[in-house]
Amino acid sequence: MMLTLAGHRGDAERCKALGISAYLLKPIRQSELREAMARVLGAKEQQGAIPLIIRYSLYDARDPEGVLRVLLAEDNPVNQRLATRMLEKRGYRVVLAGNGREALEALERGSFDLVLMDVQIPEMDGLQATAMMREKEKGTDAHLPVVALTAHAMKGDRDKFLAPGMDGYLTKPIRPRELDDLLESCLKHRAEEVAASGSGSGRHRRGRS
């Protein structure tokens, strides 16, 4: 099994020629590594050529409960691409919103597990959009996790973000380790909700379906 930080064009063909069974990009979640190892070991019992195992082939059989649906509210195209790439590389689904109003409209249309909300998006900033989200949640047991994205985190900013109902913040550029910790926390929280409800219906707490 080949594990690498950066993939290059033609790597898959070279791996096949060398007899490598799996080619995975880091960072790798424990569940992905476990699944890849199980497939590699199971391939010994099969006849004929075995397709190279890559991250995307693992997602095909991945438990839907292990895939987060993330709403990314960000107006800068470069930041949009970078954050989307980081999330999709980890196997999560991303919906983009270019401003606060688009973010609220996306929440009306779909169901999400997490919102990454840029603080200074146009038309309606991230703090205002979050405050409106929390207002709509009043009287229900819903609480969609919202994490602020900010280029400048200064002393006292945490309280400013928490006041309208945000759950925390990430500084830009986003650090992979901090993002991984956040995503793992969201997965753990969702698993606890599902276990408490006794079914997979817990997702209704994160937006309309």
Short mmCIF file of C-alpha atoms in Angstrom, two decimals:
data_model
loop_
_atom_site.label_atom_id
_atom_site.label_comp_id
_atom_site.label_asym_id
_atom_site.label_seq_id
_atom_site.Cartn_x
_atom_site.Cartn_y
_atom_site.Cartn_z
CA MET A 1 0.00 0.00 0.00
CA MET A 2 1.42 3.38 -1.04
CA LEU A 3 0.69 6.39 1.20
CA THR A 4 1.73 9.86 0.03
CA LEU A 5 1.24 13.53 0.89
CA ALA A 6 1.06 14.66 -2.73
CA GLY A 7 -0.19 12.82 -5.78
CA HIS A 8 1.11 13.35 -9.31
CA ARG A 9 -0.22 12.61 -12.75
CA GLY A 10 0.55 9.05 -13.75
CA ASP A 11 1.01 7.75 -10.21
CA ALA A 12 -1.87 5.28 -10.53
CA GLU A 13 -0.38 3.65 -13.64
CA ARG A 14 3.06 3.42 -12.03
CA CYS A 15 1.51 1.82 -8.93
CA LYS A 16 -0.25 -0.78 -11.07
CA ALA A 17 2.99 -1.57 -12.95
CA LEU A 18 4.83 -2.06 -9.66
CA GLY A 19 2.16 -4.35 -8.25
CA ILE A 20 1.01 -1.91 -5.57
CA SER A 21 -2.48 -2.72 -4.31
CA ALA A 22 -3.59 0.63 -2.87
CA TYR A 23 -2.60 4.27 -3.43
CA LEU A 24 -3.88 6.73 -0.82
CA LEU A 25 -3.30 10.43 -0.17
CA LYS A 26 -2.62 11.63 3.37
CA PRO A 27 -4.14 12.67 5.71
CA ILE A 28 -5.97 9.34 6.02
CA ARG A 29 -8.77 8.69 8.46
CA GLN A 30 -8.56 5.51 10.52
CA SER A 31 -11.76 4.19 8.95
CA GLU A 32 -10.32 4.69 5.43
CA LEU A 33 -7.07 2.93 6.29
CA ARG A 34 -8.96 0.05 7.92
CA GLU A 35 -11.22 -0.34 4.87
CA ALA A 36 -8.27 -0.23 2.45
CA MET A 37 -6.37 -2.87 4.44
CA ALA A 38 -9.43 -5.11 4.54
CA ARG A 39 -9.82 -4.86 0.77
CA VAL A 40 -6.12 -5.52 0.11
CA LEU A 41 -6.13 -8.62 2.33
CA GLY A 42 -9.42 -9.80 0.86
CA ALA A 43 -8.07 -9.43 -2.67
CA LYS A 44 -5.78 -12.42 -2.13
CA GLU A 45 -8.80 -14.71 -2.41
CA GLN A 46 -9.88 -13.25 -5.77
CA GLN A 47 -8.95 -14.41 -9.24
CA GLY A 48 -7.57 -12.16 -11.97
CA ALA A 49 -6.38 -8.56 -11.89
CA ILE A 50 -7.44 -6.52 -8.84
CA PRO A 51 -8.33 -2.84 -9.45
CA LEU A 52 -6.03 -0.36 -7.70
CA ILE A 53 -7.63 0.83 -4.47
CA ILE A 54 -7.75 4.63 -4.25
CA ARG A 55 -9.57 7.03 -1.93
CA TYR A 56 -12.51 7.53 -4.29
CA SER A 57 -13.13 3.80 -4.63
CA LEU A 58 -13.31 3.62 -0.84
CA TYR A 59 -16.04 6.27 -0.82
CA ASP A 60 -18.20 4.16 -3.11
CA ALA A 61 -18.79 1.69 -0.28
CA ARG A 62 -18.53 4.16 2.58
CA ASP A 63 -21.19 4.30 5.27
CA PRO A 64 -23.34 7.41 4.57
CA GLU A 65 -23.22 8.19 8.30
CA GLY A 66 -19.47 8.76 7.91
CA VAL A 67 -19.89 11.47 5.28
CA LEU A 68 -20.56 15.01 6.45
CA ARG A 69 -22.53 17.47 4.37
CA VAL A 70 -20.90 20.88 4.79
CA LEU A 71 -22.25 24.31 3.85
CA LEU A 72 -19.34 26.63 3.04
CA ALA A 73 -20.28 30.33 3.15
CA GLU A 74 -17.33 32.14 1.57
CA ASP A 75 -17.19 34.86 -1.10
CA ASN A 76 -13.49 34.71 -2.06
CA PRO A 77 -13.03 32.35 -5.06
CA VAL A 78 -9.52 31.30 -4.00
CA ASN A 79 -10.65 30.51 -0.45
CA GLN A 80 -13.67 28.67 -1.86
CA ARG A 81 -11.47 26.40 -3.97
CA LEU A 82 -8.97 25.74 -1.20
CA ALA A 83 -11.56 24.92 1.46
CA THR A 84 -13.65 22.83 -0.96
CA ARG A 85 -10.60 20.85 -2.02
CA MET A 86 -9.63 20.17 1.60
CA LEU A 87 -13.12 18.97 2.46
CA GLU A 88 -13.65 16.88 -0.67
CA LYS A 89 -10.19 15.34 -0.27
CA ARG A 90 -11.45 14.03 3.05
CA GLY A 91 -14.55 12.60 1.40
CA TYR A 92 -17.14 15.16 2.52
CA ARG A 93 -19.81 16.84 0.42
CA VAL A 94 -19.65 20.62 0.02
CA VAL A 95 -22.30 23.17 -0.95
CA LEU A 96 -21.11 26.74 -1.62
CA ALA A 97 -22.82 30.00 -0.67
CA GLY A 98 -21.32 33.33 -1.75
CA ASN A 99 -22.96 35.49 0.91
CA GLY A 100 -25.09 35.33 4.05
CA ARG A 101 -28.42 35.38 2.23
CA GLU A 102 -27.37 32.52 -0.03
CA ALA A 103 -26.31 30.57 3.06
CA LEU A 104 -29.74 30.97 4.66
CA GLU A 105 -31.44 29.99 1.39
CA ALA A 106 -29.25 26.87 1.16
CA LEU A 107 -30.27 25.92 4.70
CA GLU A 108 -33.93 26.23 3.72
CA ARG A 109 -33.40 23.92 0.74
CA GLY A 110 -31.14 21.25 2.18
CA SER A 111 -29.88 19.39 5.22
CA PHE A 112 -26.37 19.92 6.60
CA ASP A 113 -24.14 18.66 9.38
CA LEU A 114 -21.86 21.70 9.61
CA VAL A 115 -21.65 25.32 8.42
CA LEU A 116 -18.29 26.98 7.83
CA MET A 117 -19.22 30.67 7.86
CA ASP A 118 -16.87 33.41 6.74
CA VAL A 119 -17.34 36.35 9.07
CA GLN A 120 -17.07 39.07 6.39
CA ILE A 121 -19.25 37.76 3.57
CA PRO A 122 -21.28 40.41 1.66
CA GLU A 123 -24.98 41.35 1.78
CA MET A 124 -25.38 39.76 5.21
CA ASP A 125 -22.24 38.98 7.19
CA GLY A 126 -21.59 35.70 8.95
CA LEU A 127 -22.58 36.99 12.38
CA GLN A 128 -25.95 38.26 11.15
CA ALA A 129 -26.66 35.08 9.20
CA THR A 130 -25.85 32.94 12.24
CA ALA A 131 -28.08 35.05 14.48
CA MET A 132 -30.97 34.52 12.05
CA MET A 133 -30.29 30.77 12.00
CA ARG A 134 -30.44 30.60 15.78
CA GLU A 135 -33.65 32.64 15.82
CA LYS A 136 -35.31 30.06 13.55
CA GLU A 137 -34.09 27.24 15.79
CA LYS A 138 -35.78 28.67 18.87
CA GLY A 139 -38.50 26.43 20.24
CA THR A 140 -36.96 23.33 18.64
CA ASP A 141 -34.22 20.91 19.63
CA ALA A 142 -32.25 21.82 16.51
CA HIS A 143 -28.70 23.14 16.73
CA LEU A 144 -26.68 23.14 13.53
CA PRO A 145 -22.96 23.57 14.32
CA VAL A 146 -21.61 26.84 12.88
CA VAL A 147 -17.89 27.57 12.81
CA ALA A 148 -16.60 31.03 11.89
CA LEU A 149 -13.88 31.46 9.27
CA THR A 150 -11.73 34.52 9.88
CA ALA A 151 -8.41 35.82 8.59
CA HIS A 152 -7.69 37.72 11.79
CA ALA A 153 -8.44 36.14 15.17
CA MET A 154 -7.61 38.61 17.93
CA LYS A 155 -8.08 38.61 21.68
CA GLY A 156 -11.79 38.88 22.43
CA ASP A 157 -12.89 37.66 18.98
CA ARG A 158 -14.02 34.31 20.36
CA ASP A 159 -16.66 36.03 22.49
CA LYS A 160 -17.73 38.07 19.46
CA PHE A 161 -18.27 34.89 17.45
CA LEU A 162 -20.04 33.03 20.25
CA ALA A 163 -22.47 35.89 20.97
CA PRO A 164 -24.70 35.34 17.87
CA GLY A 165 -24.58 31.56 18.34
CA MET A 166 -21.42 30.35 16.59
CA ASP A 167 -19.76 27.29 18.09
CA GLY A 168 -16.13 28.20 17.42
CA TYR A 169 -13.81 29.50 14.73
CA LEU A 170 -11.02 28.54 12.34
CA THR A 171 -8.39 31.01 11.18
CA LYS A 172 -7.55 31.35 7.50
CA PRO A 173 -5.60 29.86 5.88
CA ILE A 174 -7.21 26.77 7.38
CA ARG A 175 -4.74 24.39 9.03
CA PRO A 176 -5.38 20.74 8.08
CA ARG A 177 -4.95 19.46 11.65
CA GLU A 178 -7.47 21.95 13.05
CA LEU A 179 -9.93 21.08 10.29
CA ASP A 180 -9.51 17.35 10.97
CA ASP A 181 -10.16 17.87 14.68
CA LEU A 182 -13.31 19.85 13.87
CA LEU A 183 -14.64 17.25 11.44
CA GLU A 184 -13.95 14.38 13.81
CA SER A 185 -15.80 16.26 16.54
CA CYS A 186 -18.81 16.72 14.23
CA LEU A 187 -18.84 13.03 13.33
CA LYS A 188 -18.68 12.07 16.99
CA HIS A 189 -21.51 14.46 17.85
CA ARG A 190 -23.68 13.11 15.05
CA ALA A 191 -23.03 9.51 16.09
CA GLU A 192 -24.08 10.37 19.64
CA GLU A 193 -27.29 11.99 18.35
CA VAL A 194 -28.12 8.97 16.22
CA ALA A 195 -27.44 6.62 19.12
CA ALA A 196 -29.64 8.70 21.42
CA SER A 197 -32.52 8.76 18.94
CA GLY A 198 -32.21 5.06 18.16
CA SER A 199 -32.32 5.74 14.39
CA GLY A 200 -30.66 7.73 11.63
CA SER A 201 -33.32 10.40 11.71
CA GLY A 202 -31.16 12.75 13.77
CA ARG A 203 -30.19 14.69 10.67
CA HIS A 204 -33.47 16.65 10.73
CA ARG A 205 -31.90 18.66 13.53
CA ARG A 206 -29.47 20.21 11.08
CA GLY A 207 -31.80 21.79 8.59
CA ARG A 208 -34.75 21.01 6.40
CA SER A 209 -34.64 17.95 4.18
#
